[in-house]
PDB file of N, CA and C in Angstrom:
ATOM      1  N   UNK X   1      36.109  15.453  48.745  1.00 53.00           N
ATOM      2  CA  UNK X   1      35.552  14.289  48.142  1.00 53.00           C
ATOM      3  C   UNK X   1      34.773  14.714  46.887  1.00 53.00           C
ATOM      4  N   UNK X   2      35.363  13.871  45.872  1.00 57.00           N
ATOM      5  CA  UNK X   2      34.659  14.241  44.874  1.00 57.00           C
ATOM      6  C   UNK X   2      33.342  13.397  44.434  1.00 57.00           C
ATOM      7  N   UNK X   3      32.040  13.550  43.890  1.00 62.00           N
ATOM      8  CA  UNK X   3      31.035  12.852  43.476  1.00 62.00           C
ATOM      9  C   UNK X   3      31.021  12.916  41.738  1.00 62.00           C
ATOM     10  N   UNK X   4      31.228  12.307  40.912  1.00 64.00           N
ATOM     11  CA  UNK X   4      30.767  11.743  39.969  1.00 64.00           C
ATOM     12  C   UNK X   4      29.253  11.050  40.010  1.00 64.00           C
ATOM     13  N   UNK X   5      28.585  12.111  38.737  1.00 59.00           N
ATOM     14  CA  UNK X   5      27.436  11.601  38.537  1.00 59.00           C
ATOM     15  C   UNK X   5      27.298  10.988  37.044  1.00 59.00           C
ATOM     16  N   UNK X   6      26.958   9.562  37.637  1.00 64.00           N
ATOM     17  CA  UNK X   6      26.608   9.090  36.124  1.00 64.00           C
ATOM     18  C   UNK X   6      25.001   9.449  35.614  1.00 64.00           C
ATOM     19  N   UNK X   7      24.936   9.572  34.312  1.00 64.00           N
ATOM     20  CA  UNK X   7      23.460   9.592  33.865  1.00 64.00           C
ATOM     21  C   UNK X   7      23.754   9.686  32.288  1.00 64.00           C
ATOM     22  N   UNK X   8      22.390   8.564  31.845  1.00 63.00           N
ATOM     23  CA  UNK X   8      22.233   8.549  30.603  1.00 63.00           C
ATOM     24  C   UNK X   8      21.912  10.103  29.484  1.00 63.00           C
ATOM     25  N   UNK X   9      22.030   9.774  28.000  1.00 65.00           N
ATOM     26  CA  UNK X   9      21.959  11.235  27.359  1.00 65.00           C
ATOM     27  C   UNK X   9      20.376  11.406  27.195  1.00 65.00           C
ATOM     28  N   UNK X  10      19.637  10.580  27.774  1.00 61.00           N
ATOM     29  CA  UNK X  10      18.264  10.543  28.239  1.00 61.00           C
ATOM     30  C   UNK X  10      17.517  11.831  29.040  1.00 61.00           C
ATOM     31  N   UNK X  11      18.439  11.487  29.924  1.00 65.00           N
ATOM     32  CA  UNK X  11      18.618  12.469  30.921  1.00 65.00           C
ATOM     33  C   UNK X  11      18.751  13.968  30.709  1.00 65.00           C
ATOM     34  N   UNK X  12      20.196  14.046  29.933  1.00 63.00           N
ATOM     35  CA  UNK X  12      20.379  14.971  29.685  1.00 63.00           C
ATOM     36  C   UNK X  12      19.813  15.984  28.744  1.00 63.00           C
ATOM     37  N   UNK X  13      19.354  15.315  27.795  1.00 60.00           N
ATOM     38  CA  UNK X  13      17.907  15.735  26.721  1.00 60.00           C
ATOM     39  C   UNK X  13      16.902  15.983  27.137  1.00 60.00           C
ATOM     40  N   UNK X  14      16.523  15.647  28.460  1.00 59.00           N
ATOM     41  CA  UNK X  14      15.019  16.258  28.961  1.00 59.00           C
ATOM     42  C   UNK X  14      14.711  17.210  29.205  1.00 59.00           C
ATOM     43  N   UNK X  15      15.933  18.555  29.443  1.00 59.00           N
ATOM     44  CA  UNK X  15      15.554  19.396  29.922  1.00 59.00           C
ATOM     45  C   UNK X  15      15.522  20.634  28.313  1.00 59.00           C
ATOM     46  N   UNK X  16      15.783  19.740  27.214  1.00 62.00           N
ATOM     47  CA  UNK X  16      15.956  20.706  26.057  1.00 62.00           C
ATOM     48  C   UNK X  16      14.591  20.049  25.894  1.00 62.00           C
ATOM     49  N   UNK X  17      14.018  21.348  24.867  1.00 66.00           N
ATOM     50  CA  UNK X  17      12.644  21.077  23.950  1.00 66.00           C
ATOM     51  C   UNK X  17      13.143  21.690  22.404  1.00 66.00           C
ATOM     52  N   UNK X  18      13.208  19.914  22.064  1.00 69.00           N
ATOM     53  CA  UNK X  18      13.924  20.249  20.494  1.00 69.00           C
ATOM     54  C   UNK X  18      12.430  20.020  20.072  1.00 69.00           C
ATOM     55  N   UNK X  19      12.013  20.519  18.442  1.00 75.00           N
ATOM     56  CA  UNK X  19      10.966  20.705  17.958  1.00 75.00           C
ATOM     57  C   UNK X  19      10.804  18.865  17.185  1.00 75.00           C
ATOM     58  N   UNK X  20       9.744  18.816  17.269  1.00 77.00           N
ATOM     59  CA  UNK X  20       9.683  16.622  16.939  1.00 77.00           C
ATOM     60  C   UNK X  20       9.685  17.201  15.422  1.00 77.00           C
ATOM     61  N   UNK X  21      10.514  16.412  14.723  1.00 84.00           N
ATOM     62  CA  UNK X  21      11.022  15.702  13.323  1.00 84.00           C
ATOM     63  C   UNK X  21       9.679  15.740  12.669  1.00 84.00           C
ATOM     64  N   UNK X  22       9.738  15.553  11.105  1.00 84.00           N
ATOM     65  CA  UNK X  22       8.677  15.754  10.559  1.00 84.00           C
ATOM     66  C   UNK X  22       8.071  14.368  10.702  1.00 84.00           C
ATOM     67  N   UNK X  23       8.514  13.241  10.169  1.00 84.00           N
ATOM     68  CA  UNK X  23       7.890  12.029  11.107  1.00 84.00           C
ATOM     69  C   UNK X  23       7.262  12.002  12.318  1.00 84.00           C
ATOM     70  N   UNK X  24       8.045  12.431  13.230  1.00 85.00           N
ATOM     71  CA  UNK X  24       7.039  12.300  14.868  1.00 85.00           C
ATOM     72  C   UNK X  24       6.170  13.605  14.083  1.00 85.00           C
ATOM     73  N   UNK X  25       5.505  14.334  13.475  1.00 88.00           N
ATOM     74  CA  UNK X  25       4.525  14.909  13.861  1.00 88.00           C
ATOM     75  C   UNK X  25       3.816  14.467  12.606  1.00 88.00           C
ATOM     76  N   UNK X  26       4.140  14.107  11.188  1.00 88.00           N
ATOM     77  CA  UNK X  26       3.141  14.193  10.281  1.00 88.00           C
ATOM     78  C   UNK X  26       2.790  12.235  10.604  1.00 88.00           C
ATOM     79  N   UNK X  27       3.157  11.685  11.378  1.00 92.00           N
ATOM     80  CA  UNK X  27       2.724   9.982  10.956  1.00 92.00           C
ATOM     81  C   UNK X  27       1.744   9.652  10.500  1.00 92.00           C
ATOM     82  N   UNK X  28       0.639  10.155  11.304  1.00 93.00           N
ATOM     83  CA  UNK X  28      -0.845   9.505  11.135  1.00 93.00           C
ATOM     84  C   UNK X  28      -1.317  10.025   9.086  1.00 93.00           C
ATOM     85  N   UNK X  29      -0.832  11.295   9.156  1.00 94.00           N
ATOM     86  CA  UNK X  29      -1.015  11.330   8.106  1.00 94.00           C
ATOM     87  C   UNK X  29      -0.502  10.965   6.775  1.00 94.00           C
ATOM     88  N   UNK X  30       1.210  10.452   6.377  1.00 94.00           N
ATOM     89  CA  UNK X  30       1.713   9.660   5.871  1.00 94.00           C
ATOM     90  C   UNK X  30       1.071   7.879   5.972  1.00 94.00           C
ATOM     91  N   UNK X  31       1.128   7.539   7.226  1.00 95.00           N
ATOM     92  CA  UNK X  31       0.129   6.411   7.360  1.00 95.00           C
ATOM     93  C   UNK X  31      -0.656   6.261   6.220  1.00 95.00           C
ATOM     94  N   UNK X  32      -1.774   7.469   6.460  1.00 96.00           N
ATOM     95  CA  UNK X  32      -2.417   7.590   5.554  1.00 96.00           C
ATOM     96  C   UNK X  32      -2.893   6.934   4.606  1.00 96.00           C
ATOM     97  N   UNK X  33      -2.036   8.211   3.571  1.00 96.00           N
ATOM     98  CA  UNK X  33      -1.312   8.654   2.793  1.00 96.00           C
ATOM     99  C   UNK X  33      -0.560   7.175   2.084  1.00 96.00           C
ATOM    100  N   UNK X  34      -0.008   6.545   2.987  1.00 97.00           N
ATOM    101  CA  UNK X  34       0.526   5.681   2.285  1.00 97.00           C
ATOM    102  C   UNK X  34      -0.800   4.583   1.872  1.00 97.00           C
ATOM    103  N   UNK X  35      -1.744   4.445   3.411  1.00 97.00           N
ATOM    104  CA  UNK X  35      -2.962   3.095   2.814  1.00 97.00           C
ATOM    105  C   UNK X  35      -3.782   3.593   1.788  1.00 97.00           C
ATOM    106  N   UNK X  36      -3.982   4.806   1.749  1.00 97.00           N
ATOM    107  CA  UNK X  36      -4.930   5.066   0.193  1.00 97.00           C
ATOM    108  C   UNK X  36      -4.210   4.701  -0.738  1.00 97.00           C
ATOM    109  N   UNK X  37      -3.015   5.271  -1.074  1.00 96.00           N
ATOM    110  CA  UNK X  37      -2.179   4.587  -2.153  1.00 96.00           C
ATOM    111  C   UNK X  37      -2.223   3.484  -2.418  1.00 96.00           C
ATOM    112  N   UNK X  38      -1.909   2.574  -1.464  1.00 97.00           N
ATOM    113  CA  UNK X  38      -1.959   1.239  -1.469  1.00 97.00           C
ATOM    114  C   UNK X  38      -3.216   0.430  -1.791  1.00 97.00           C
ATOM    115  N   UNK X  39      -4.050   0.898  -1.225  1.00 97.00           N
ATOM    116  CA  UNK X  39      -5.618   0.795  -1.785  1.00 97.00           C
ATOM    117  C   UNK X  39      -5.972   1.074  -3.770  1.00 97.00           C
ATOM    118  N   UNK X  40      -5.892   2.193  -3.805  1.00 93.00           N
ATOM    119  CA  UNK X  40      -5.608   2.348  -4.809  1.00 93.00           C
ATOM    120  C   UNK X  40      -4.735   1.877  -6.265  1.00 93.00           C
ATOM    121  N   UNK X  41      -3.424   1.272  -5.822  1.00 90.00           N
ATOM    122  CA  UNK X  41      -2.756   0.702  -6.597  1.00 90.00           C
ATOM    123  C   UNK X  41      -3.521  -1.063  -6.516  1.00 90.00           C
ATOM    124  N   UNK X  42      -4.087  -1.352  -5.458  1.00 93.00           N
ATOM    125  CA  UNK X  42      -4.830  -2.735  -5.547  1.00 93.00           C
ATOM    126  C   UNK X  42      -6.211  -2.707  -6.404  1.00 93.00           C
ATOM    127  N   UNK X  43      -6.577  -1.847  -6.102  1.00 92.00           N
ATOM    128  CA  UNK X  43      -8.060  -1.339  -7.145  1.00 92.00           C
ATOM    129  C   UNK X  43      -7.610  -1.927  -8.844  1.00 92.00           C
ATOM    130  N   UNK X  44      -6.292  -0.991  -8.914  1.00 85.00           N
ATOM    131  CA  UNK X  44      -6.118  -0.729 -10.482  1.00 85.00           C
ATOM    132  C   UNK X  44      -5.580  -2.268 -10.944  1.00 85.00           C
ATOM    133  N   UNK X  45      -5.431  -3.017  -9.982  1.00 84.00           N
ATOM    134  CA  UNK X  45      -4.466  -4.326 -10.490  1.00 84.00           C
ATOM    135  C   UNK X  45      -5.771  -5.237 -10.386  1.00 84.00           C
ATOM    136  N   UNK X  46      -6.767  -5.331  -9.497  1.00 89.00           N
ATOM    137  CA  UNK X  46      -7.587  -5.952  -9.708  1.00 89.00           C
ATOM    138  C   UNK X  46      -8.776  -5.704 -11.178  1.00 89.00           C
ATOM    139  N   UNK X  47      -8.831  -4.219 -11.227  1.00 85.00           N
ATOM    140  CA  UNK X  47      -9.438  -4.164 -12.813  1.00 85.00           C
ATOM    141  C   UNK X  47      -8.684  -5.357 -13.622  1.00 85.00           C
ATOM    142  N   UNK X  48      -6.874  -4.744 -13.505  1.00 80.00           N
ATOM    143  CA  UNK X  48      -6.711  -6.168 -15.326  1.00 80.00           C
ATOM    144  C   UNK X  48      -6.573  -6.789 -15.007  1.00 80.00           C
ATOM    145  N   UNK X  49      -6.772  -8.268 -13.610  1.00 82.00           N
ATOM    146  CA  UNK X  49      -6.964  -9.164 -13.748  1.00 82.00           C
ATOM    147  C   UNK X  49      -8.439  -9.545 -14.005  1.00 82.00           C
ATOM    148  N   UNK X  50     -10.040  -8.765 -13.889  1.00 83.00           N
ATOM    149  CA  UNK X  50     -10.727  -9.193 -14.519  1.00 83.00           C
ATOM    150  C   UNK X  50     -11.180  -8.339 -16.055  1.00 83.00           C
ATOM    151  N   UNK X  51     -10.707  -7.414 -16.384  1.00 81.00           N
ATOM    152  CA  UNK X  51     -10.547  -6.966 -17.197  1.00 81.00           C
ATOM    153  C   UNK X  51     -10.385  -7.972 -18.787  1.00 81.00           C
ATOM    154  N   UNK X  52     -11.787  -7.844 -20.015  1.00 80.00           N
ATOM    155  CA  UNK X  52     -11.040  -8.758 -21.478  1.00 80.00           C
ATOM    156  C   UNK X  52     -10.120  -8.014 -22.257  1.00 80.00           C
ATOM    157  N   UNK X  53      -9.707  -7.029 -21.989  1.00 82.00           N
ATOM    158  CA  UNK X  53      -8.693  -6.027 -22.523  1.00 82.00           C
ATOM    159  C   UNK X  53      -7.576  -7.349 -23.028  1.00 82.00           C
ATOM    160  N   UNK X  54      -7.365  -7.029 -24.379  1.00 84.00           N
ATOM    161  CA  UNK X  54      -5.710  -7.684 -24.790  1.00 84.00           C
ATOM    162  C   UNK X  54      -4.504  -6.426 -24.664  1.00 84.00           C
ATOM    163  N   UNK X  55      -4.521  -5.577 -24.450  1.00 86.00           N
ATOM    164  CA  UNK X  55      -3.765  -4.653 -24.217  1.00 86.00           C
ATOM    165  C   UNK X  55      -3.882  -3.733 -23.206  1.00 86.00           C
ATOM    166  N   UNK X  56      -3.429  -3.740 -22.403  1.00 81.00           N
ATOM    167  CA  UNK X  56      -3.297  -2.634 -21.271  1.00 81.00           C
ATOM    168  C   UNK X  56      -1.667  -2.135 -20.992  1.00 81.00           C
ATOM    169  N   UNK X  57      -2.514  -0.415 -21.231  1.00 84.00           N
ATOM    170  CA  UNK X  57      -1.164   0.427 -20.876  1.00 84.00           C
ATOM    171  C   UNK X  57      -1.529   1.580 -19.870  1.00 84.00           C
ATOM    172  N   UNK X  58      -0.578   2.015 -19.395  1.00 79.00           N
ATOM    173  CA  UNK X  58      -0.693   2.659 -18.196  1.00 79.00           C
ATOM    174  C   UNK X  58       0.613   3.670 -18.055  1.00 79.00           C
ATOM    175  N   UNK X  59       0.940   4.732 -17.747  1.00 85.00           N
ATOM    176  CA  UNK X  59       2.574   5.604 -17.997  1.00 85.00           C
ATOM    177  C   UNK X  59       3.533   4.851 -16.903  1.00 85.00           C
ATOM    178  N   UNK X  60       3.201   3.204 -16.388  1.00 81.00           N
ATOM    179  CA  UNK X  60       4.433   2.568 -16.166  1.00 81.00           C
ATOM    180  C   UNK X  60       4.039   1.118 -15.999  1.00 81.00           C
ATOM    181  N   UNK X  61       3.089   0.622 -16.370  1.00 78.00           N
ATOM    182  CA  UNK X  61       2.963  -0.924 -16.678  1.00 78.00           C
ATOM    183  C   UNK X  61       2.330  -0.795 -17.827  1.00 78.00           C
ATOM    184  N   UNK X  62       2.616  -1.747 -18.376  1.00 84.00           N
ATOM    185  CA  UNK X  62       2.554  -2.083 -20.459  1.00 84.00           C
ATOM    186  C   UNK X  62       2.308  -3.607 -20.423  1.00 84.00           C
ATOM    187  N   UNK X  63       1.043  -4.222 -20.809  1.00 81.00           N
ATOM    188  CA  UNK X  63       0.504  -5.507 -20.821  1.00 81.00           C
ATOM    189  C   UNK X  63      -0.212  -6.096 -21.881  1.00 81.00           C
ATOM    190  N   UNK X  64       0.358  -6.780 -22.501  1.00 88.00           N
ATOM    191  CA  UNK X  64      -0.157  -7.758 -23.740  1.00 88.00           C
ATOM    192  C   UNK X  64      -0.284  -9.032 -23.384  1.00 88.00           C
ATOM    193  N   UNK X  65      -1.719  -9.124 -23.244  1.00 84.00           N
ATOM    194  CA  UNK X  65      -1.678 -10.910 -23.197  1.00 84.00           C
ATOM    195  C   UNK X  65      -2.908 -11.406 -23.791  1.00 84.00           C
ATOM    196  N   UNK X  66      -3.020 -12.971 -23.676  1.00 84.00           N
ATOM    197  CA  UNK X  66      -4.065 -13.730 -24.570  1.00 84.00           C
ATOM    198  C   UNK X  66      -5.224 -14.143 -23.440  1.00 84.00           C
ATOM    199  N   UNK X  67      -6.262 -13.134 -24.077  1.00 80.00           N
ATOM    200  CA  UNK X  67      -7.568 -13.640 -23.369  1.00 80.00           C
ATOM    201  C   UNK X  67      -8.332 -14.948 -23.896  1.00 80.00           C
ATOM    202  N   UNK X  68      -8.920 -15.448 -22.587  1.00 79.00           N
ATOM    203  CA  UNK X  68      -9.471 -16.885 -22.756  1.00 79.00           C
ATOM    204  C   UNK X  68     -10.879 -16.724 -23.268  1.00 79.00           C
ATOM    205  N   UNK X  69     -11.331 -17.359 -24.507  1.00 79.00           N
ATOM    206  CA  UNK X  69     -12.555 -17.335 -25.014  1.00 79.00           C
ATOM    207  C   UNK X  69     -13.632 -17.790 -24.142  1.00 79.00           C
ATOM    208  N   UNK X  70     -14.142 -17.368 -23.593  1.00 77.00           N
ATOM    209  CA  UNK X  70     -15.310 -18.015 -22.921  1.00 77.00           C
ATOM    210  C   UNK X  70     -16.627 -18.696 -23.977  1.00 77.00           C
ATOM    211  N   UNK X  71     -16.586 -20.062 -23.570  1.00 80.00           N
ATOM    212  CA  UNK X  71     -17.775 -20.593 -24.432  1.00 80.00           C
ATOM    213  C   UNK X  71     -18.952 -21.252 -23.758  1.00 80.00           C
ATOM    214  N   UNK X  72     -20.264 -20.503 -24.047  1.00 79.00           N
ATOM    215  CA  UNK X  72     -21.407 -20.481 -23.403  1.00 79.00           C
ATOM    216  C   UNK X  72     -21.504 -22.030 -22.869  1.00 79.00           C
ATOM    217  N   UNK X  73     -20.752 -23.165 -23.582  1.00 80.00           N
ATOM    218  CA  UNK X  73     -21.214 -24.620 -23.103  1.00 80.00           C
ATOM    219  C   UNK X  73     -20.795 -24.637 -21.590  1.00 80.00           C
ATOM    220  N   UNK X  74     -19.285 -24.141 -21.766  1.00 76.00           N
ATOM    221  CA  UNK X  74     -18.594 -24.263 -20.677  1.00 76.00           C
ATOM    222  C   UNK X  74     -19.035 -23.468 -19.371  1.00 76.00           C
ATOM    223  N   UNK X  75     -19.872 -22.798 -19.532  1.00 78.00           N
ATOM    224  CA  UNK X  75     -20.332 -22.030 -18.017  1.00 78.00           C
ATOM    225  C   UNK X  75     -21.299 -22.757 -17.630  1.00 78.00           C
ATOM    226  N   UNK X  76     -21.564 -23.093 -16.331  1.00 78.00           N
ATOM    227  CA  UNK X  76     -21.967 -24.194 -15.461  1.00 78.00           C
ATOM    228  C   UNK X  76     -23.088 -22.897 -14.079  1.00 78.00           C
ATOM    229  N   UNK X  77     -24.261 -22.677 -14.224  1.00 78.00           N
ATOM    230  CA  UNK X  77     -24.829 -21.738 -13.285  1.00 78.00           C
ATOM    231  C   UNK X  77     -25.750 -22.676 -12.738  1.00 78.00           C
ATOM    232  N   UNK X  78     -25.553 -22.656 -10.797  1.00 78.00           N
ATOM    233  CA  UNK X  78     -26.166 -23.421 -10.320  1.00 78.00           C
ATOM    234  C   UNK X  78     -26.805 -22.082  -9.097  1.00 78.00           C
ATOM    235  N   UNK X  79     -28.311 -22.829  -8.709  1.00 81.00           N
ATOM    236  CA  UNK X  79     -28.543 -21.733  -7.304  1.00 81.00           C
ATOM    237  C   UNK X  79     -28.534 -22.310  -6.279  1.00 81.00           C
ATOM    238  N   UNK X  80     -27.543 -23.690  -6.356  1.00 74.00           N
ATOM    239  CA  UNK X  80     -27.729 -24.668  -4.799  1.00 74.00           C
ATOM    240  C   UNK X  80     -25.666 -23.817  -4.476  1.00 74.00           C
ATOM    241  N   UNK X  81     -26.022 -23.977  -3.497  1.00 73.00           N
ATOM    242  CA  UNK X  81     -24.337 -23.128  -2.540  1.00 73.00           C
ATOM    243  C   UNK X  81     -23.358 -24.494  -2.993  1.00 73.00           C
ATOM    244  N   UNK X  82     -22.339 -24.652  -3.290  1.00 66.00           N
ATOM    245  CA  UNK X  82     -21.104 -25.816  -3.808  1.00 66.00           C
ATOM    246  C   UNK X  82     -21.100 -26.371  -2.469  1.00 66.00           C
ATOM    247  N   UNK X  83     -21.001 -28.067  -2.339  1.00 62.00           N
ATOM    248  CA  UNK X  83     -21.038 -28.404  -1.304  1.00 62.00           C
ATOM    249  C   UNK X  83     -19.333 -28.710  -0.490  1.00 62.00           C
TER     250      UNK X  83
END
């Protein structure tokens, strides 16, 4: 009598110790790696939107645009909270 054993390649991989991929071991630090970046590239985008610069360049965004004159009538300073 013959027995056939079924089993997944689950299985059969458990008993090897392959070395973990550079992903399974560097994550936390790519993670990172990636949120400082990301942090960082939000930093620099929030400068030129308040930024009066008519020109902003950078070695891969290039920006020309028309700043709005601010005129002293038009600013409105209150110390009650907007209701």
């Amino acid at each position: 009598m013959s027995q056939n054993v079924v089993c997944p390649i689950e299985c059969v991989k458990s008993g090897c110790d392959d070395p973990p991929d550079f992903l399974e071991k560097h994550n936390a630090f790519l993670l990172t790696l990636i949120a400082s970046l990301s942090a960082c590239v939000g930093i620099v985008l929030t400068y030129f939107l308040k930024s009066r610069c008519k020109n902003i360049k950078t070695p891969c965004v290039s920006c020309d645009r028309d700043v709005i004159a601010l005129v002293p009538q038009d600013i409105e300073v209150s110390s009650a909270p907007p209701a």
